[in-house]
Tab-separated table of C-alpha atoms in Angstrom:
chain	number	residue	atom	x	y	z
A	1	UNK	CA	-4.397	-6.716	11.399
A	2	UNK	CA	-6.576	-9.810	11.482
A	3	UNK	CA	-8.004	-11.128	15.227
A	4	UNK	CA	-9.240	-14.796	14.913
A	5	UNK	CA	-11.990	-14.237	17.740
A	6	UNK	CA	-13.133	-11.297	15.668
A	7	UNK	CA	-12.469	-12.843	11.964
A	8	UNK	CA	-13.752	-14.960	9.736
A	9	UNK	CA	-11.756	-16.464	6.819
A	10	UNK	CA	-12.095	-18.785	3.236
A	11	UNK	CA	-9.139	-19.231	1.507
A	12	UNK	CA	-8.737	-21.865	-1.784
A	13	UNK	CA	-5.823	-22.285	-3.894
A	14	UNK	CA	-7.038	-21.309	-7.606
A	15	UNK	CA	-5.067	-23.174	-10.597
A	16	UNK	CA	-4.649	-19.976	-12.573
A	17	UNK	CA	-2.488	-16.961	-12.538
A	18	UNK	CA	-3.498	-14.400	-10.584
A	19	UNK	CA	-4.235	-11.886	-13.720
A	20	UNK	CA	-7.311	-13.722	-13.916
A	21	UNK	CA	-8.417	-14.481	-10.811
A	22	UNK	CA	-7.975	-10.116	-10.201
A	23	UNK	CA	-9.790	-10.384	-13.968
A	24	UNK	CA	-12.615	-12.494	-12.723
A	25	UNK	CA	-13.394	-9.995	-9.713
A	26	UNK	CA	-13.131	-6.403	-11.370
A	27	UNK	CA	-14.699	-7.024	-14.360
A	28	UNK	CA	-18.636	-7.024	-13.048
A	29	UNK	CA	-19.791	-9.192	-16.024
A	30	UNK	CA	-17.715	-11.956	-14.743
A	31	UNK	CA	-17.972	-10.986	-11.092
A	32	UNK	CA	-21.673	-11.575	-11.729
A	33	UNK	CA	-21.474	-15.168	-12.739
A	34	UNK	CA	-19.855	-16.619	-9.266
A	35	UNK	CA	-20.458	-13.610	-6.499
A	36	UNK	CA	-23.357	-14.909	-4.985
A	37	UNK	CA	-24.497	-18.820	-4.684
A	38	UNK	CA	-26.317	-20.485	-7.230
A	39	UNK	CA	-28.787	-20.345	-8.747
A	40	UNK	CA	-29.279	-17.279	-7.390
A	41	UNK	CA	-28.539	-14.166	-9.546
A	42	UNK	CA	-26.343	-11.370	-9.173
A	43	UNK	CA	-26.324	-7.895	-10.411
A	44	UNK	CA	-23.761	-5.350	-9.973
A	45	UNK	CA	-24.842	-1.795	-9.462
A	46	UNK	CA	-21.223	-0.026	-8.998
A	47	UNK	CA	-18.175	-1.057	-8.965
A	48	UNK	CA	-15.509	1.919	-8.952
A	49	UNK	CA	-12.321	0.078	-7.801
A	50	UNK	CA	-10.815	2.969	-6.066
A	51	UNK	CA	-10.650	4.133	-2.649
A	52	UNK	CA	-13.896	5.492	-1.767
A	53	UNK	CA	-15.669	3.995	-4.930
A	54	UNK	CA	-18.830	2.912	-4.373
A	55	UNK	CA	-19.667	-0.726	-4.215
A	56	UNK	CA	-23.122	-1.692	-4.909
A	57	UNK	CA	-24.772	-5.091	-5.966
A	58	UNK	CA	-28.409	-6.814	-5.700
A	59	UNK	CA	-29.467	-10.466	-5.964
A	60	UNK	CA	-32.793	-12.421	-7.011
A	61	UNK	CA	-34.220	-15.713	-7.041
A	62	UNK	CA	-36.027	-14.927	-10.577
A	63	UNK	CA	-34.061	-12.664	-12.670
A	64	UNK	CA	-37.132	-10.220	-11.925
A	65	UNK	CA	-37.159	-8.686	-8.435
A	66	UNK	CA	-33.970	-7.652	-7.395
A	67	UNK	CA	-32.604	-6.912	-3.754
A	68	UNK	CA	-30.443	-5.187	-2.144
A	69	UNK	CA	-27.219	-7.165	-1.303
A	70	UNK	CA	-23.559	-5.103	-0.858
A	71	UNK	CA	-24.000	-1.423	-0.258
A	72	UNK	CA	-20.779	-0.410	0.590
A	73	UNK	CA	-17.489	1.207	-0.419
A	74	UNK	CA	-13.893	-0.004	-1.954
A	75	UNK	CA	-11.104	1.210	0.701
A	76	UNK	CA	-8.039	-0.127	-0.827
A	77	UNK	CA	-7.469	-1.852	-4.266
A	78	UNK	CA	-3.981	-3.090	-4.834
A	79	UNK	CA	-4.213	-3.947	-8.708
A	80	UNK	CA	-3.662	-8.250	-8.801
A	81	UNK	CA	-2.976	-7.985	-5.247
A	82	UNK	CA	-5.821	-6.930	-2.597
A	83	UNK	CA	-9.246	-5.429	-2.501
A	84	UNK	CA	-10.293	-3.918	0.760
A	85	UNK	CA	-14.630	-3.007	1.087
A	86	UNK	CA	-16.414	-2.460	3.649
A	87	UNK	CA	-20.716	-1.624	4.041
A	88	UNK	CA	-19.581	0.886	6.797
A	89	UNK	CA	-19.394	3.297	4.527
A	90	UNK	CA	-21.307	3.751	1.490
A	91	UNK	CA	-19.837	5.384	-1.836
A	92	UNK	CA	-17.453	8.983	-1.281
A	93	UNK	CA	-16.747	7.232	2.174
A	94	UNK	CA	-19.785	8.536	4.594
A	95	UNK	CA	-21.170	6.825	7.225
A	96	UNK	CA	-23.388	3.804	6.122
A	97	UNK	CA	-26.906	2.936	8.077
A	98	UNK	CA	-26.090	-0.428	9.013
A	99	UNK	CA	-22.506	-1.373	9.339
A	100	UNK	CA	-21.339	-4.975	9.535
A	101	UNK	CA	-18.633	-5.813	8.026
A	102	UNK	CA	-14.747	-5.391	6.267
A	103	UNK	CA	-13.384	-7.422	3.735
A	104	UNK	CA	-9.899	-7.915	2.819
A	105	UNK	CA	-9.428	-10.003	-0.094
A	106	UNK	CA	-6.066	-11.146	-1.129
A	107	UNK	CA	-4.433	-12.749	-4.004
A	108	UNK	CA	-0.901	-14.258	-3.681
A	109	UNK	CA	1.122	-16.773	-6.084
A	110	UNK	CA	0.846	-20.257	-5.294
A	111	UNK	CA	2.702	-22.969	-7.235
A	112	UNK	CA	-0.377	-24.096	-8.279
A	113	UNK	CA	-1.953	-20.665	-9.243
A	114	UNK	CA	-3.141	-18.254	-7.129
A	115	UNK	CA	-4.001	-18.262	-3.403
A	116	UNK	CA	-7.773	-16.525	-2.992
A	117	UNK	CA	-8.355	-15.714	0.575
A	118	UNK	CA	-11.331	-13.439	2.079
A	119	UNK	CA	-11.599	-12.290	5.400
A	120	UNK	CA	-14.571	-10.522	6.884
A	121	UNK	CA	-13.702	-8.323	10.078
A	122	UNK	CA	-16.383	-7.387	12.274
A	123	UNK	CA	-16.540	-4.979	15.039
A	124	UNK	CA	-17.237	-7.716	17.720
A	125	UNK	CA	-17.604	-11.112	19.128
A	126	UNK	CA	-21.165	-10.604	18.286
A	127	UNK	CA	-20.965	-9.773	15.233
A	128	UNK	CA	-18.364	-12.552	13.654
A	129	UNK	CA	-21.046	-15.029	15.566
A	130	UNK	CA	-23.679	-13.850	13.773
A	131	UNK	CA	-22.331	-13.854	10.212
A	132	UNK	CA	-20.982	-17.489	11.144
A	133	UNK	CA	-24.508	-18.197	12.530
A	134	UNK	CA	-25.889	-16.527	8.773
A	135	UNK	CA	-23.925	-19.443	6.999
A	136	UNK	CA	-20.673	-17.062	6.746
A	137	UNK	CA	-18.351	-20.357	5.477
A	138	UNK	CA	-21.125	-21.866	3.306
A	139	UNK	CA	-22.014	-18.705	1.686
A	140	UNK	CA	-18.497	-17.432	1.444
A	141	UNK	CA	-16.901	-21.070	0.481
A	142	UNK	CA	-19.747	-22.127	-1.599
A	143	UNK	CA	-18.784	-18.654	-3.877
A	144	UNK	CA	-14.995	-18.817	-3.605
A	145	UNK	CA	-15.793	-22.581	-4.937
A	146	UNK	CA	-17.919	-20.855	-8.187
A	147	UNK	CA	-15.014	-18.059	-8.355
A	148	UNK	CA	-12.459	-21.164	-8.512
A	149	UNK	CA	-14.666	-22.998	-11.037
A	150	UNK	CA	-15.490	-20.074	-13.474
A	151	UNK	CA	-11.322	-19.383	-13.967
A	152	UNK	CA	-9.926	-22.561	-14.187
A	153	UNK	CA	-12.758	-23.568	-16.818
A	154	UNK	CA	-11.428	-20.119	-18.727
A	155	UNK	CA	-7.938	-21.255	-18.312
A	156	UNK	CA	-8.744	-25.028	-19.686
A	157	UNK	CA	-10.813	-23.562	-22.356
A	158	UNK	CA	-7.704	-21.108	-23.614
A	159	UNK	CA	-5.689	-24.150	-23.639
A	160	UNK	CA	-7.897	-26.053	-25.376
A	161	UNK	CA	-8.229	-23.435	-27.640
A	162	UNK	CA	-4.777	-22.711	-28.150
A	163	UNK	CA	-4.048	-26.912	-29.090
A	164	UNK	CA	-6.332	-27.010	-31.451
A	165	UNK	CA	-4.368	-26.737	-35.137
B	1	UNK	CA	-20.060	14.494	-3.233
B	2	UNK	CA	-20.825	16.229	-0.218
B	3	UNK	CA	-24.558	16.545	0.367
B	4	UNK	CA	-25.496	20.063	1.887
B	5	UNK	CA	-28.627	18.575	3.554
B	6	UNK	CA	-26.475	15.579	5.173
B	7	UNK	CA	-23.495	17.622	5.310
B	8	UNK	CA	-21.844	20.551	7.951
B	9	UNK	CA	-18.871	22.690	7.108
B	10	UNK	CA	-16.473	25.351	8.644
B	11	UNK	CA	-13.762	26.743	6.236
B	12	UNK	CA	-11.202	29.890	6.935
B	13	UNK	CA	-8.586	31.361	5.064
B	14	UNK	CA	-5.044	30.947	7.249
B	15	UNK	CA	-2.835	33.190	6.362
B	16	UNK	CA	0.099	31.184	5.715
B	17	UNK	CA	1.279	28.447	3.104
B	18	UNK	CA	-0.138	25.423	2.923
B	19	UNK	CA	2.879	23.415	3.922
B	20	UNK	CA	2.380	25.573	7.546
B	21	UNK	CA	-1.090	24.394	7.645
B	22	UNK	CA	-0.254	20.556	6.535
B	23	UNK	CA	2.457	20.860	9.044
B	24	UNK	CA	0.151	21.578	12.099
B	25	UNK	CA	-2.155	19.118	11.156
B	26	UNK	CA	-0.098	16.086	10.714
B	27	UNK	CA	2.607	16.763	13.732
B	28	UNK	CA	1.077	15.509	16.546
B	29	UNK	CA	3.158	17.973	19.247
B	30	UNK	CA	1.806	20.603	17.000
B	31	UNK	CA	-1.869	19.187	16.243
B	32	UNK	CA	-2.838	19.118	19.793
B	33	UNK	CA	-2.145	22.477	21.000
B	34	UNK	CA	-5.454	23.228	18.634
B	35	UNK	CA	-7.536	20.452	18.354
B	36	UNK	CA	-9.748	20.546	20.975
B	37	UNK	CA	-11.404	24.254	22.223
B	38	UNK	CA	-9.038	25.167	24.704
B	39	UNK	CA	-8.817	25.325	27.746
B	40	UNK	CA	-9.567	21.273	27.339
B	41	UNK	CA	-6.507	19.518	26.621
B	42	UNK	CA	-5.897	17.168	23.699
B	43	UNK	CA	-3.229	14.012	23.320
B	44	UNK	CA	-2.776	12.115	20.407
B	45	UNK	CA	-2.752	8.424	20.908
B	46	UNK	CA	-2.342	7.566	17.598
B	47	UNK	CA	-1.844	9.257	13.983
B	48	UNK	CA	-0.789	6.742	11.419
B	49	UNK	CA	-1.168	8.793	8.437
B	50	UNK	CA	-2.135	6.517	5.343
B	51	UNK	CA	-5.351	4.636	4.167
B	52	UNK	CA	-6.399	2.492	7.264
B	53	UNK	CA	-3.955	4.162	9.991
B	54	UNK	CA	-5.619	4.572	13.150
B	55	UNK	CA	-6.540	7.855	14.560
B	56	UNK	CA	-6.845	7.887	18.201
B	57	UNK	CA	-6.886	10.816	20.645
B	58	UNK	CA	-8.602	11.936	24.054
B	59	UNK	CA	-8.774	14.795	26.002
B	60	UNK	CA	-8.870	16.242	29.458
B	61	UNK	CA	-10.216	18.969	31.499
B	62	UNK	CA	-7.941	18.624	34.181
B	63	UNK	CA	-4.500	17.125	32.448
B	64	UNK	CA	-4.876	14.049	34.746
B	65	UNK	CA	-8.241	11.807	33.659
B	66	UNK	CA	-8.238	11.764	29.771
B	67	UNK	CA	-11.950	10.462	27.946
B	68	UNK	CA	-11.422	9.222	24.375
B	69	UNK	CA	-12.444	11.962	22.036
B	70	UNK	CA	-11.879	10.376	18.171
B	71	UNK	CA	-11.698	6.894	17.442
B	72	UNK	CA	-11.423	6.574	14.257
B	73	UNK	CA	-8.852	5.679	11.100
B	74	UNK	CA	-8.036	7.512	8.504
B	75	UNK	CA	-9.322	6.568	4.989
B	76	UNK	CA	-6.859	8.918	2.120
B	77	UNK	CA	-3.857	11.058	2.766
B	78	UNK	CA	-2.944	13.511	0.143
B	79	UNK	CA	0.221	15.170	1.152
B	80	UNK	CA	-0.740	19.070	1.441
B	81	UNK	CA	-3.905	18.647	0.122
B	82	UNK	CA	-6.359	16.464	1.770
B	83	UNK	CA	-7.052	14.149	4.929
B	84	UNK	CA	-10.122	11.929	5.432
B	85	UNK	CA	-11.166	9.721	8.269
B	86	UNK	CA	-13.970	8.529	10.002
B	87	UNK	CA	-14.814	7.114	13.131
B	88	UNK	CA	-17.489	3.878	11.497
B	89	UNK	CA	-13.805	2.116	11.334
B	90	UNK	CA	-10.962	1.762	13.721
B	91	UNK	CA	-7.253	1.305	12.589
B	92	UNK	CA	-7.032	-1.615	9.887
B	93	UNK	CA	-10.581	-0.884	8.447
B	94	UNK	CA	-12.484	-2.829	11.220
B	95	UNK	CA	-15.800	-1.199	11.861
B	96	UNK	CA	-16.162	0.643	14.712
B	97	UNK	CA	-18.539	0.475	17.859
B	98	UNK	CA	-20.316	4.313	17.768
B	99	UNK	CA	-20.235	4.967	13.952
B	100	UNK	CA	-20.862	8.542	13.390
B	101	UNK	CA	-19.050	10.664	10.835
B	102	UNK	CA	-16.667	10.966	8.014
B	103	UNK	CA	-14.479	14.004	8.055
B	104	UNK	CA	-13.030	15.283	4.922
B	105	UNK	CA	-10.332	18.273	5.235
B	106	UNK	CA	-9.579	19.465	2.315
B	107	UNK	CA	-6.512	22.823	1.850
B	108	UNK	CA	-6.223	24.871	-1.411
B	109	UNK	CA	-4.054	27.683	-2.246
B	110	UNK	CA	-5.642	30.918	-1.291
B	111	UNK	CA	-4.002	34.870	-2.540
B	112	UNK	CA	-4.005	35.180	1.556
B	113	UNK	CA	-2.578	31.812	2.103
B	114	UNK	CA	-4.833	28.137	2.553
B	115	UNK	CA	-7.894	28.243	2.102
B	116	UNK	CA	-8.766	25.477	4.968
B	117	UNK	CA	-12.038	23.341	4.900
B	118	UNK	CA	-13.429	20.568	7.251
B	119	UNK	CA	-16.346	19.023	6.041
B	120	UNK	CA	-18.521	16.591	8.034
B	121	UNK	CA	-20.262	13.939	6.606
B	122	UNK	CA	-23.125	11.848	8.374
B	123	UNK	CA	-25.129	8.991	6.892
B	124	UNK	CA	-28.761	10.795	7.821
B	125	UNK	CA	-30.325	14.090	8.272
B	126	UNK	CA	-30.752	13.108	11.759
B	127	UNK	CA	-27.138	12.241	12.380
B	128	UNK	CA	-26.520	15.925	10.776
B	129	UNK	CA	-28.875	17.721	13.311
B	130	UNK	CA	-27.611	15.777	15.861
B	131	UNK	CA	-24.196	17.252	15.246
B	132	UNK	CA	-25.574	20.574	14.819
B	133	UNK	CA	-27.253	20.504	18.313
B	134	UNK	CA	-24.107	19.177	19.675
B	135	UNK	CA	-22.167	22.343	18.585
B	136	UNK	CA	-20.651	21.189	15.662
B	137	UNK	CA	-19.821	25.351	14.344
B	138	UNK	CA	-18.966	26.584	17.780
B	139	UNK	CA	-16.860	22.942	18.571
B	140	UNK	CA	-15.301	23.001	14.801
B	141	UNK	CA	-15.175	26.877	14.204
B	142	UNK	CA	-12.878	27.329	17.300
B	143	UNK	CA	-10.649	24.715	16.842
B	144	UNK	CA	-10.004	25.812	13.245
B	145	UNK	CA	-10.009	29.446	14.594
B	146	UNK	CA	-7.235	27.875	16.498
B	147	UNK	CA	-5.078	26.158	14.149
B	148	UNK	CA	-4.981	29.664	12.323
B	149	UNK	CA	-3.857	31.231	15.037
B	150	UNK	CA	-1.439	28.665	15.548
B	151	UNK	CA	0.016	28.803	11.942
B	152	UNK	CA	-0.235	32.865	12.148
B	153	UNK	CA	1.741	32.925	14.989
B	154	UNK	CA	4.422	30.995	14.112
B	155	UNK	CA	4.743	32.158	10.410
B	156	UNK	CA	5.141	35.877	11.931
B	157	UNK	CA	7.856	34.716	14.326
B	158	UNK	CA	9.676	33.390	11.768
B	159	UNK	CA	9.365	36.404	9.864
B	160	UNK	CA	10.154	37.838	12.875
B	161	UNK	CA	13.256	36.087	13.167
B	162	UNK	CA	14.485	36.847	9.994
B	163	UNK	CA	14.375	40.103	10.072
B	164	UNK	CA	16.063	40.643	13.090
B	165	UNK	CA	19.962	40.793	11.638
C-alpha cells in the first residue's frame, strides 16, 4: 500500500512490550508528553480512536497561546496493532480544507520490544517533498525518539519499582 | 453529524427488503445498470468493499471512450446497513488529487420496504452550492429513482416467478 517516491517513513525499535507503546499513544495525557518536539507543548483536543473519530491537537511555545496542529480524523485503529489518521478528513469523515497527509502507524513485536514505525502518505511527489523539505525525519524522528524515551523510562521505573523489597 | 447547511440529501422508500437494496448496491453487474442517469453508461473499475478499499468507476456516453466518474475509497462497510466513501482519499487511505465529498448511504427498515438515504457531505458551504448548481437532486434523485426501479423490478419478477406453478 506504501510507494517509496510518494512515502515517507521513521521506524525505531522500542524496548517495551507493545501494550505500552499502544498505552503511550491512546491515552492523550501521555500522548501529550512526547507528540510534538521539545520543549514545545502539546495539547490534545480529541482523540476518539475509532473510525471516523475526530483527531484534534494544538501546540505552543509558552503553555499560553495555543495553535492549531492535527485536525484530522482516525480511519482505522487496530487495538496494539495500527492506527490509521489522516487531516483529509476532519471528525464524522467529511472533507477537510487542506488535505496533506495519511498516517499509518504500526506496532509489531520485536525481540527487543516493539517495532514503532510511521509512515506519512501523500497524494504526490510534491507533496512527500515538501513535508521532507518541512523537516518530515527531524520532526517525526526527533518525536518517535521522545515516544521511545517516555516508555522505556516507565518500563525501568516498574522494574525498579518492583526490586525494591 | 450531518450538517444541513454543509450537507445535501435524497432519500426514497424502495419497496423491497433491504438485503434487495444491499444487493444492488454492492454487486457491481448489478450497481451499474443504475448508477449513473441513464442513458450514460457506468463500469465499475473497482469496489473493494471494506475500510480503505478503493472505489473506482467511469462512465460513457457512447460505450467506447469512458471519463473517470468516482475516485474515491471507501471509509466503513456495514453489511445491510451503511456504506461511506469519499473521494479526498484513493484506495489505501492516500489523499486524493480533487478532494470533494464524503458520501454516507445509510438503509433502514421501512413498513414499505428500505427506507434508502444518500447523504453528501462537503467541507464548506461553497463546496455544498457548488454541488447544488451542479445538479446534485436531479444527478442523485434519478439514480436512486433508478436503483428502486431496479430492486422493484426484480422483486416483482420473482414474485412473479413464484407464482407461476
Amino acid at each position: 500500500m506504501t510507494t517509496p517516491e510518494l512515502d515517507l517513513t521513521v521506524s525505531r525499535v522500542i524496548k517495551a512490550p507493545r501494550s505500552e507503546v499502544w498505552k503511550a499513544w491512546t491515552d492523550p495525557a501521555s500522548f501529550e508528553q512526547w507528540w510534538v518536539p521539545a520543549p514545545e507543548i502539546c495539547r490534545v483536543l480529541d482523540m476518539d480512536l475509532r473510525p471516523g473519530g475526530s483527531f484534534r491537537t494544538e501546540f505552543s511555545h509558552d503553555d499560553v497561546e495555543f495553535r492549531p496542529q492535527i485536525t484530522g480524523c482516525f480511519l482505522a485503529v487496530d487495538e496494539l496493532e495500527r492506527i490509521v489518521f489522516t487531516d483529509a478528513l476532519i471528525g464524522g469523515w467529511r472533507p477537510a480544507e487542506t488535505p496533506f497527509v495519511t498516517a499509518v502507524i504500526t506496532m509489531m513485536d520485536h525481540p527487543e520490544g516493539t517495532e514503532y514505525t510511521a509512515t506519512a502518505m501523500h497524494r504526490d511527489i510534491a507533496d512527500r517533498d515538501r513535508h521532507e523539505e518541512l523537516g518530515f525525519h527531524d520532526g517525526w524522528g526527533t518525536v518517535t525518539r521522545q515516544l521511545a524515551e517516555l516508555v522505556e523510562s516507565q518500563a525501568r521505573d516498574r522494574t525498579d519499582t518492583e526490586r525494591t523489597p
